[in-house]
């Protein structure tokens, strides 16, 4: 790419409806993907439609500018990393355009997410077969670019097999449609006086050359290996008529699928659909004593015609223990297997599945393979598959700088060759003294192998190349494919000449030149790729900030490494249609800059010095962190357990130490103290906060949105109320945490909870504690938060034990004690904090436990019928179990509760009150929560444990949401 002045992009900005960004933050965010690579683009453009794409292509042609098409950015080989202009099609070009139920096809834009597509198609009884482990965020454009497969490719094949038609733009800006054509149509295309006609003529010249066809058949991967993605798919084109007499129709889509955006810019995709799979499924989970045993057992499993066979090795399984969500998905694991073979059957009759499972197990036992064979049915199957899909992400949980890296992670050979192939790979790795993890699609002969390397060391960076080179030679011996489904990109392009021979590699360069003579489409991928161990994302840390950190980062061996845990797998890019809570700001905006991944990337680059540790650098990182709602969902839903809430708090604390604390942050952090001061004037305060002019002044001077209704103050605090009353002296002793929100704003909820517990037979004590520190943590004032934590741990740790629990009704506050305190207090108090945390419970957790133990009975409550819909607080979703709320609300015999399938409400403490965040906050609420509340029956109670959640529901819908404690108190006999 010739020298290009990014300021010239102003010209492009004036021509398109979408956005063009060249600021440093945007460039940093788009500098990497899920691969090992990092390279700053000159900017990012987000087209709104195909007309925008046409203008972008013409602009690139005019300026000889490299365009990098990008969807979800989950590529593992660096396909969407480069020095050009990133074109993000995911934010706007994500519409399902047409479904033809009779002919069984769908037409979509490239930004459509796979799982969202299949949700939409389910009503038609149809679905798109190929699926990847990233199916809840990967996009169809990326699947076409990489020719993605997935766990069930044994029966559904690859994306290439189901791509009917591609519409988009050639490198000269002409729009074109590629689809299956008759031979006469092919010849007609060749006679056209257009760039498209020239492409067809040139491709015809390549394919009609007998020597070329002979070389392709000789050097390309074995045709029995369906997962073959090395280079351009010329072997598929010569299998079409007239190059193969019995071949099918010629379709240029076969070539474009897997071309990684280097030949054509796709704007519409027409896909073949198939019937929904049989509803009856069974998953045989074969527990094996060695990897070698698994490789042989795989061949037995294939004889039973399963839909999928997947592998997980012990290294992956051990890492899933460290992830809260994935640890729950290990329910079926028995003992400590060295490898798991997951064999799935789908049939219309469950008895048939039972028989197949029994026959498979018998065959395994006969050969001496395995020691346990649990069979999983129904919804539990998804839990097992989610465990397997988390494989890439959980690798980020490996502590230290030695990590499993993507270098052999996409090799494919015939299944019968796997045992010998893996033995050769192991011998090669042993030569270098390196370990490896093994997982993925064993049934199709493709295993994701990741050697453990320290990519911050020069010798391991060199080893990265040597291992890749040695692997390529081994794969070639077995006539395998170096890329099975993840593509060549920057990682494997260097070894394509070795894999297919120099003459075929020259054909690839010819094909690239035919389609893209100006080299504007994703240059440096597949052909003419840079050295594969250059432009890597791994760098030595320069700005650790360890001397100033307040949290304990020993579990990740440092603050910087906690951010480096992010693998870029993109789990934070799920939309509200998929479910879950991470990441609310991305769900509301669909903006890559607002993902957990983007924040982790910015922190990483700050730590390694790419972003300077000056005011400008600090501000850039702070800008990206600003829209993190500190919902805590990433700690659970991110397979790498990237706790952005904690990372943000620590960084903002460092920012304040350097540049001072803004007035609004001081006010919000010190809100408990302000509320205590204002309590005597609560009546006047509440009137004042409703006044329009007061609201406008608050907005102008303190940045609090005038559109918000600020929480009112109670007439007396909960602690004051408690001191003035006669407390029960009977029953099991428990301690109640009067957090800063319940104490001053939600006193009636606190009173109801205390009275309820007493009427249920407990002696309730409110100890002499201080605020939880939640407001200080949310604003990054960690020194103040630590003081409160130290006091509370010192006061509470000696009285809270197995016999006397600590209970709180505000999830964010009580779970702060359980989650943050053990890592926030000084080292000498950490054991005490951990002990306190182990006996600290949310109101719902405590009531559910006592009910299950028979200490609370349904007979203590009325028998009236009541329907309830509840919204769970983000901290409950991340750190507790939202099903407990349902069980608690259904303790009254005829009460029925249903969880609203919402993510974050959008308020997130002070976030939704802040002027600049108000619109996004309400947009997040409108995704699921507000519509669900509005459509609820009038007789239903709306329930939310979080004080912020209740205020958000009130502001967004006008409905008064109740705390579970109020509901149960009102239901007492």
JSON list of N, CA and C in Angstrom, two decimals, residues 387-420:
[
{"chain": "A", "resi": 387, "resn": "UNK", "atom": "N", "xyz": [-19.58, -26.25, 27.19]},
{"chain": "A", "resi": 387, "resn": "UNK", "atom": "CA", "xyz": [-18.29, -26.55, 27.81]},
{"chain": "A", "resi": 387, "resn": "UNK", "atom": "C", "xyz": [-17.24, -26.74, 26.73]},
{"chain": "A", "resi": 388, "resn": "UNK", "atom": "N", "xyz": [-17.58, -27.50, 25.72]},
{"chain": "A", "resi": 388, "resn": "UNK", "atom": "CA", "xyz": [-16.65, -27.73, 24.62]},
{"chain": "A", "resi": 388, "resn": "UNK", "atom": "C", "xyz": [-16.36, -26.44, 23.83]},
{"chain": "A", "resi": 389, "resn": "UNK", "atom": "N", "xyz": [-17.42, -25.64, 23.59]},
{"chain": "A", "resi": 389, "resn": "UNK", "atom": "CA", "xyz": [-17.24, -24.40, 22.83]},
{"chain": "A", "resi": 389, "resn": "UNK", "atom": "C", "xyz": [-16.37, -23.40, 23.56]},
{"chain": "A", "resi": 390, "resn": "UNK", "atom": "N", "xyz": [-16.30, -23.52, 24.87]},
{"chain": "A", "resi": 390, "resn": "UNK", "atom": "CA", "xyz": [-15.50, -22.58, 25.66]},
{"chain": "A", "resi": 390, "resn": "UNK", "atom": "C", "xyz": [-14.00, -22.88, 25.55]},
{"chain": "A", "resi": 391, "resn": "UNK", "atom": "N", "xyz": [-13.64, -23.91, 24.79]},
{"chain": "A", "resi": 391, "resn": "UNK", "atom": "CA", "xyz": [-12.25, -24.34, 24.72]},
{"chain": "A", "resi": 391, "resn": "UNK", "atom": "C", "xyz": [-11.26, -23.23, 24.43]},
{"chain": "A", "resi": 392, "resn": "UNK", "atom": "N", "xyz": [-11.53, -22.43, 23.41]},
{"chain": "A", "resi": 392, "resn": "UNK", "atom": "CA", "xyz": [-10.61, -21.35, 23.05]},
{"chain": "A", "resi": 392, "resn": "UNK", "atom": "C", "xyz": [-10.51, -20.33, 24.18]},
{"chain": "A", "resi": 393, "resn": "UNK", "atom": "N", "xyz": [-11.66, -19.90, 24.69]},
{"chain": "A", "resi": 393, "resn": "UNK", "atom": "CA", "xyz": [-11.66, -18.84, 25.69]},
{"chain": "A", "resi": 393, "resn": "UNK", "atom": "C", "xyz": [-10.99, -19.22, 26.99]},
{"chain": "A", "resi": 394, "resn": "UNK", "atom": "N", "xyz": [-11.22, -20.45, 27.46]},
{"chain": "A", "resi": 394, "resn": "UNK", "atom": "CA", "xyz": [-10.67, -20.83, 28.77]},
{"chain": "A", "resi": 394, "resn": "UNK", "atom": "C", "xyz": [-9.15, -20.93, 28.74]},
{"chain": "A", "resi": 395, "resn": "UNK", "atom": "N", "xyz": [-8.56, -21.01, 27.56]},
{"chain": "A", "resi": 395, "resn": "UNK", "atom": "CA", "xyz": [-7.11, -21.05, 27.48]},
{"chain": "A", "resi": 395, "resn": "UNK", "atom": "C", "xyz": [-6.49, -19.78, 28.06]},
{"chain": "A", "resi": 396, "resn": "UNK", "atom": "N", "xyz": [-7.26, -18.71, 28.08]},
{"chain": "A", "resi": 396, "resn": "UNK", "atom": "CA", "xyz": [-6.79, -17.47, 28.68]},
{"chain": "A", "resi": 396, "resn": "UNK", "atom": "C", "xyz": [-6.65, -17.56, 30.19]},
{"chain": "A", "resi": 397, "resn": "UNK", "atom": "N", "xyz": [-7.19, -18.62, 30.79]},
{"chain": "A", "resi": 397, "resn": "UNK", "atom": "CA", "xyz": [-7.11, -18.78, 32.24]},
{"chain": "A", "resi": 397, "resn": "UNK", "atom": "C", "xyz": [-5.77, -19.34, 32.71]},
{"chain": "A", "resi": 398, "resn": "UNK", "atom": "N", "xyz": [-4.95, -19.77, 31.76]},
{"chain": "A", "resi": 398, "resn": "UNK", "atom": "CA", "xyz": [-3.65, -20.29, 32.15]},
{"chain": "A", "resi": 398, "resn": "UNK", "atom": "C", "xyz": [-2.79, -19.14, 32.68]},
{"chain": "A", "resi": 399, "resn": "UNK", "atom": "N", "xyz": [-2.36, -19.20, 33.94]},
{"chain": "A", "resi": 399, "resn": "UNK", "atom": "CA", "xyz": [-1.63, -18.06, 34.52]},
{"chain": "A", "resi": 399, "resn": "UNK", "atom": "C", "xyz": [-0.22, -17.91, 33.93]},
{"chain": "A", "resi": 400, "resn": "UNK", "atom": "N", "xyz": [0.30, -16.68, 34.01]},
{"chain": "A", "resi": 400, "resn": "UNK", "atom": "CA", "xyz": [1.66, -16.43, 33.56]},
{"chain": "A", "resi": 400, "resn": "UNK", "atom": "C", "xyz": [1.75, -16.09, 32.10]},
{"chain": "A", "resi": 401, "resn": "UNK", "atom": "N", "xyz": [2.97, -16.00, 31.59]},
{"chain": "A", "resi": 401, "resn": "UNK", "atom": "CA", "xyz": [3.20, -15.61, 30.20]},
{"chain": "A", "resi": 401, "resn": "UNK", "atom": "C", "xyz": [3.26, -16.80, 29.26]},
{"chain": "A", "resi": 402, "resn": "UNK", "atom": "N", "xyz": [3.35, -18.00, 29.80]},
{"chain": "A", "resi": 402, "resn": "UNK", "atom": "CA", "xyz": [3.32, -19.19, 28.94]},
{"chain": "A", "resi": 402, "resn": "UNK", "atom": "C", "xyz": [1.87, -19.56, 28.68]},
{"chain": "A", "resi": 403, "resn": "UNK", "atom": "N", "xyz": [1.49, -19.49, 27.44]},
{"chain": "A", "resi": 403, "resn": "UNK", "atom": "CA", "xyz": [0.08, -19.72, 27.06]},
{"chain": "A", "resi": 403, "resn": "UNK", "atom": "C", "xyz": [0.02, -20.65, 25.85]},
{"chain": "A", "resi": 404, "resn": "UNK", "atom": "N", "xyz": [-1.09, -21.39, 25.73]},
{"chain": "A", "resi": 404, "resn": "UNK", "atom": "CA", "xyz": [-1.32, -22.15, 24.50]},
{"chain": "A", "resi": 404, "resn": "UNK", "atom": "C", "xyz": [-1.58, -21.18, 23.35]},
{"chain": "A", "resi": 405, "resn": "UNK", "atom": "N", "xyz": [-0.78, -21.24, 22.30]},
{"chain": "A", "resi": 405, "resn": "UNK", "atom": "CA", "xyz": [-0.88, -20.26, 21.22]},
{"chain": "A", "resi": 405, "resn": "UNK", "atom": "C", "xyz": [-1.37, -20.90, 19.93]},
{"chain": "A", "resi": 406, "resn": "UNK", "atom": "N", "xyz": [-2.06, -20.13, 19.08]},
{"chain": "A", "resi": 406, "resn": "UNK", "atom": "CA", "xyz": [-2.59, -20.68, 17.82]},
{"chain": "A", "resi": 406, "resn": "UNK", "atom": "C", "xyz": [-1.49, -20.81, 16.78]},
{"chain": "A", "resi": 407, "resn": "UNK", "atom": "N", "xyz": [-1.08, -22.03, 16.55]},
{"chain": "A", "resi": 407, "resn": "UNK", "atom": "CA", "xyz": [-0.05, -22.25, 15.53]},
{"chain": "A", "resi": 407, "resn": "UNK", "atom": "C", "xyz": [-0.30, -23.57, 14.79]},
{"chain": "A", "resi": 408, "resn": "UNK", "atom": "N", "xyz": [-0.76, -24.61, 15.53]},
{"chain": "A", "resi": 408, "resn": "UNK", "atom": "CA", "xyz": [-1.11, -25.88, 14.87]},
{"chain": "A", "resi": 408, "resn": "UNK", "atom": "C", "xyz": [-2.62, -26.09, 15.01]},
{"chain": "A", "resi": 409, "resn": "UNK", "atom": "N", "xyz": [-3.38, -25.02, 15.23]},
{"chain": "A", "resi": 409, "resn": "UNK", "atom": "CA", "xyz": [-4.75, -25.20, 15.70]},
{"chain": "A", "resi": 409, "resn": "UNK", "atom": "C", "xyz": [-5.77, -25.48, 14.60]},
{"chain": "A", "resi": 410, "resn": "UNK", "atom": "N", "xyz": [-5.32, -25.80, 13.39]},
{"chain": "A", "resi": 410, "resn": "UNK", "atom": "CA", "xyz": [-6.33, -26.00, 12.34]},
{"chain": "A", "resi": 410, "resn": "UNK", "atom": "C", "xyz": [-5.96, -27.10, 11.36]},
{"chain": "A", "resi": 411, "resn": "UNK", "atom": "N", "xyz": [-5.09, -27.99, 11.75]},
{"chain": "A", "resi": 411, "resn": "UNK", "atom": "CA", "xyz": [-4.67, -29.05, 10.83]},
{"chain": "A", "resi": 411, "resn": "UNK", "atom": "C", "xyz": [-5.77, -30.10, 10.67]},
{"chain": "A", "resi": 412, "resn": "UNK", "atom": "N", "xyz": [-5.89, -30.63, 9.46]},
{"chain": "A", "resi": 412, "resn": "UNK", "atom": "CA", "xyz": [-6.89, -31.67, 9.19]},
{"chain": "A", "resi": 412, "resn": "UNK", "atom": "C", "xyz": [-6.25, -32.79, 8.37]},
{"chain": "A", "resi": 413, "resn": "UNK", "atom": "N", "xyz": [-6.43, -34.00, 8.86]},
{"chain": "A", "resi": 413, "resn": "UNK", "atom": "CA", "xyz": [-6.00, -35.20, 8.12]},
{"chain": "A", "resi": 413, "resn": "UNK", "atom": "C", "xyz": [-7.17, -36.18, 8.15]},
{"chain": "A", "resi": 414, "resn": "UNK", "atom": "N", "xyz": [-7.06, -37.28, 7.43]},
{"chain": "A", "resi": 414, "resn": "UNK", "atom": "CA", "xyz": [-8.11, -38.29, 7.51]},
{"chain": "A", "resi": 414, "resn": "UNK", "atom": "C", "xyz": [-8.15, -38.88, 8.92]},
{"chain": "A", "resi": 415, "resn": "UNK", "atom": "N", "xyz": [-9.32, -39.16, 9.47]},
{"chain": "A", "resi": 415, "resn": "UNK", "atom": "CA", "xyz": [-9.41, -39.68, 10.84]},
{"chain": "A", "resi": 415, "resn": "UNK", "atom": "C", "xyz": [-8.54, -40.90, 11.09]},
{"chain": "A", "resi": 416, "resn": "UNK", "atom": "N", "xyz": [-8.44, -41.77, 10.07]},
{"chain": "A", "resi": 416, "resn": "UNK", "atom": "CA", "xyz": [-7.62, -42.97, 10.26]},
{"chain": "A", "resi": 416, "resn": "UNK", "atom": "C", "xyz": [-6.13, -42.65, 10.35]},
{"chain": "A", "resi": 417, "resn": "UNK", "atom": "N", "xyz": [-5.76, -41.44, 9.88]},
{"chain": "A", "resi": 417, "resn": "UNK", "atom": "CA", "xyz": [-4.36, -41.03, 9.96]},
{"chain": "A", "resi": 417, "resn": "UNK", "atom": "C", "xyz": [-4.04, -40.28, 11.26]},
{"chain": "A", "resi": 418, "resn": "UNK", "atom": "N", "xyz": [-5.07, -39.93, 12.02]},
{"chain": "A", "resi": 418, "resn": "UNK", "atom": "CA", "xyz": [-4.86, -39.11, 13.21]},
{"chain": "A", "resi": 418, "resn": "UNK", "atom": "C", "xyz": [-3.89, -39.73, 14.22]},
{"chain": "A", "resi": 419, "resn": "UNK", "atom": "N", "xyz": [-4.02, -41.02, 14.58]},
{"chain": "A", "resi": 419, "resn": "UNK", "atom": "CA", "xyz": [-3.10, -41.57, 15.57]},
{"chain": "A", "resi": 419, "resn": "UNK", "atom": "C", "xyz": [-1.63, -41.40, 15.19]},
{"chain": "A", "resi": 420, "resn": "UNK", "atom": "N", "xyz": [-1.31, -41.72, 13.94]},
{"chain": "A", "resi": 420, "resn": "UNK", "atom": "CA", "xyz": [0.09, -41.59, 13.49]},
{"chain": "A", "resi": 420, "resn": "UNK", "atom": "C", "xyz": [0.48, -40.13, 13.38]}
]
